[in-house]
Structures are given as structure tokens and as C-alpha cells.
Protein backbone atom coordinates (compact mmCIF):
# COMPACT_ATOMS: atom_id res chain seq x y z
CA UNK A 1 -17.67 -18.47 -28.38
CA UNK A 2 -18.43 -20.47 -25.35
CA UNK A 3 -21.18 -22.47 -24.35
CA UNK A 4 -23.15 -21.20 -21.65
CA UNK A 5 -24.37 -24.10 -18.82
CA UNK A 6 -28.00 -25.07 -19.07
CA UNK A 7 -30.01 -22.60 -16.48
CA UNK A 8 -31.16 -26.10 -14.52
CA UNK A 9 -27.49 -26.82 -14.06
CA UNK A 10 -26.84 -23.28 -12.83
CA UNK A 11 -29.85 -23.83 -10.34
CA UNK A 12 -28.70 -26.99 -9.17
CA UNK A 13 -25.27 -25.89 -8.52
CA UNK A 14 -26.51 -22.79 -6.89
CA UNK A 15 -29.00 -24.70 -4.76
CA UNK A 16 -26.09 -27.01 -3.44
CA UNK A 17 -23.63 -24.34 -2.88
CA UNK A 18 -25.92 -22.07 -0.92
CA UNK A 19 -27.10 -24.98 1.31
CA UNK A 20 -23.38 -25.85 2.13
CA UNK A 21 -22.92 -22.04 3.17
CA UNK A 22 -26.16 -22.35 5.39
CA UNK A 23 -24.65 -25.04 7.10
CA UNK A 24 -21.41 -23.93 7.32
CA UNK A 25 -22.72 -20.14 8.85
CA UNK A 26 -24.92 -22.38 11.27
CA UNK A 27 -21.58 -23.95 12.48
CA UNK A 28 -19.82 -20.83 12.77
CA UNK A 29 -22.46 -19.54 15.04
CA UNK A 30 -22.48 -22.49 17.24
CA UNK A 31 -18.27 -22.15 17.62
CA UNK A 32 -19.24 -18.32 18.35
CA UNK A 33 -17.80 -16.85 14.89
CA UNK A 34 -20.39 -14.62 14.20
CA UNK A 35 -17.82 -12.59 11.84
CA UNK A 36 -17.45 -15.75 9.45
CA UNK A 37 -20.94 -16.71 9.88
CA UNK A 38 -22.29 -13.61 8.68
CA UNK A 39 -19.57 -13.74 5.66
CA UNK A 40 -21.16 -17.30 4.73
CA UNK A 41 -24.63 -16.06 4.65
CA UNK A 42 -23.50 -12.96 2.60
CA UNK A 43 -21.89 -15.29 0.06
CA UNK A 44 -24.82 -17.60 0.02
CA UNK A 45 -27.21 -14.68 -1.15
CA UNK A 46 -24.95 -13.85 -3.93
CA UNK A 47 -25.22 -17.16 -4.99
CA UNK A 48 -28.99 -17.42 -4.99
CA UNK A 49 -29.10 -14.01 -6.41
CA UNK A 50 -26.92 -15.13 -9.25
CA UNK A 51 -28.30 -18.77 -9.88
CA UNK A 52 -31.90 -17.16 -9.36
CA UNK A 53 -32.65 -19.59 -6.76
CA UNK A 54 -34.36 -19.25 -3.20
CA UNK A 55 -32.27 -19.52 0.29
CA UNK A 56 -32.60 -23.14 1.76
CA UNK A 57 -35.81 -23.85 3.20
CA UNK A 58 -35.79 -23.54 6.99
CA UNK A 59 -32.78 -21.28 7.20
CA UNK A 60 -33.30 -18.27 9.08
CA UNK A 61 -31.30 -14.98 9.43
CA UNK A 62 -31.33 -11.52 10.39
CA UNK A 63 -32.35 -9.34 7.38
CA UNK A 64 -30.54 -6.37 8.63
CA UNK A 65 -27.10 -7.96 9.94
CA UNK A 66 -27.07 -11.31 8.13
CA UNK A 67 -26.47 -13.35 10.99
CA UNK A 68 -27.86 -16.81 11.02
CA UNK A 69 -30.69 -17.33 13.69
CA UNK A 70 -30.72 -20.52 15.94
CA UNK A 71 -33.50 -20.90 18.46
CA UNK A 72 -31.80 -21.48 21.48
CA UNK A 73 -28.42 -20.55 20.29
CA UNK A 74 -28.38 -17.01 19.43
CA UNK A 75 -32.09 -15.86 19.09
CA UNK A 76 -35.11 -15.57 21.47
CA UNK A 77 -38.33 -17.03 19.85
CA UNK A 78 -41.86 -16.18 21.77
CA UNK A 79 -45.29 -17.03 20.66
CA UNK A 80 -47.70 -14.18 21.11
CA UNK A 81 -50.93 -13.39 19.51
CA UNK A 82 -50.83 -15.85 16.63
CA UNK A 83 -47.58 -14.59 15.43
CA UNK A 84 -43.92 -16.25 16.05
CA UNK A 85 -41.66 -13.55 17.25
CA UNK A 86 -37.92 -13.89 17.14
CA UNK A 87 -35.64 -11.64 17.97
CA UNK A 88 -31.82 -10.96 16.48
CA UNK A 89 -29.22 -10.55 19.50
CA UNK A 90 -27.01 -8.55 17.69
CA UNK A 91 -28.82 -5.60 16.08
CA UNK A 92 -32.24 -6.15 18.14
CA UNK A 93 -34.12 -6.57 15.21
CA UNK A 94 -37.76 -8.39 15.80
CA UNK A 95 -39.25 -10.68 13.10
CA UNK A 96 -42.83 -11.88 13.17
CA UNK A 97 -44.44 -14.67 11.39
CA UNK A 98 -47.87 -15.49 11.49
CA UNK A 99 -48.77 -19.26 12.32
CA UNK A 100 -52.70 -19.16 11.14
CA UNK A 101 -52.54 -22.16 9.14
CA UNK A 102 -51.30 -24.20 12.02
CA UNK A 103 -54.05 -22.94 14.43
CA UNK A 104 -56.37 -23.42 11.89
CA UNK A 105 -55.27 -27.23 11.65
CA UNK A 106 -55.47 -27.51 15.26
CA UNK A 107 -58.97 -26.07 15.43
CA UNK A 108 -60.26 -28.53 12.88
CA UNK A 109 -58.44 -31.54 14.48
CA UNK A 110 -60.15 -30.58 17.75
CA UNK A 111 -63.80 -30.22 16.26
CA UNK A 112 -63.38 -33.39 13.87
CA UNK A 113 -64.02 -31.40 11.03
CA UNK A 114 -61.57 -30.81 8.07
CA UNK A 115 -61.44 -27.75 5.50
CA UNK A 116 -62.63 -29.72 2.62
CA UNK A 117 -66.08 -31.00 4.67
CA UNK A 118 -68.19 -28.35 2.96
CA UNK A 119 -70.89 -28.26 0.67
CA UNK A 120 -68.67 -27.62 -2.41
CA UNK A 121 -66.34 -30.20 -2.15
CA UNK A 122 -66.99 -33.80 -3.58
CA UNK A 123 -66.86 -35.52 -0.11
CA UNK A 124 -69.53 -33.19 1.46
CA UNK A 125 -71.42 -33.78 -1.88
CA UNK A 126 -70.89 -37.47 -1.26
CA UNK A 127 -72.13 -37.04 2.27
CA UNK A 128 -75.06 -35.23 1.47
CA UNK A 129 -76.26 -37.97 -1.16
CA UNK A 130 -76.03 -40.73 1.63
């Protein structure tokens, strides 16, 4: 019987191949080859599914038509009501992602407080003892 490769090796290879396919799809979009870019994304999704790895971080694509979304190149991005709204130019699908964490961090930076400065944290307890 043939020996199977270790799961970590399969995941490593899968991550490398999906990252390369994501790069190629972004290049194809910049060159105007949408059909090729969609094919690269579908291959990357198949590799990620087979190797049980996530898609490369920071790589955005339309969930409907699999077109890679590059802000300023082929998709529109708007900030409305605490959400980042990006629209696919090919199929018109709208993707909404909240950015609440960033808003909280900005609010705490403006006030000079941090989330950990409460009564339950060690820093808050140390400040209370002083």
C-alpha cells in the first residue's frame, strides 16, 4: 500500500498553491482577463477544500461569480453605517463587512482609555491600589 503524506505537509502545499493561484488571479484581473481570473479562483477554492485550509488572508472575491475583487481596479468600496460595502461589477453582488472593532479602537484612542482599564483587569486593580 502507498503511504499517504502527513496532514501538515498537505496543508503546507495547499496553502502555497492557493496563495499562488490568488496572486495569478489578481494579475489576470489587472490585465483584463476575467475568465482566467475566475478559473484561478475556482482552482484555489478546490485546493483549499481538498487540503482543508482557508483561502489566503486578505484575498477578496465575489462569492457568486468568483471574480477577484480589487478595490480601485474592478470593485467599488464605500463606508456606510459602520460597514464596508463592496460591490462586484460583474454580477452586482453587494458584500457588507462590519468594522466595529476599528471604530472601538479609534474611540478608545481618542479618549485615552483602553479596553483593559476596567476593574476586572490587573492594571485596573494596580491603579486602584495606588
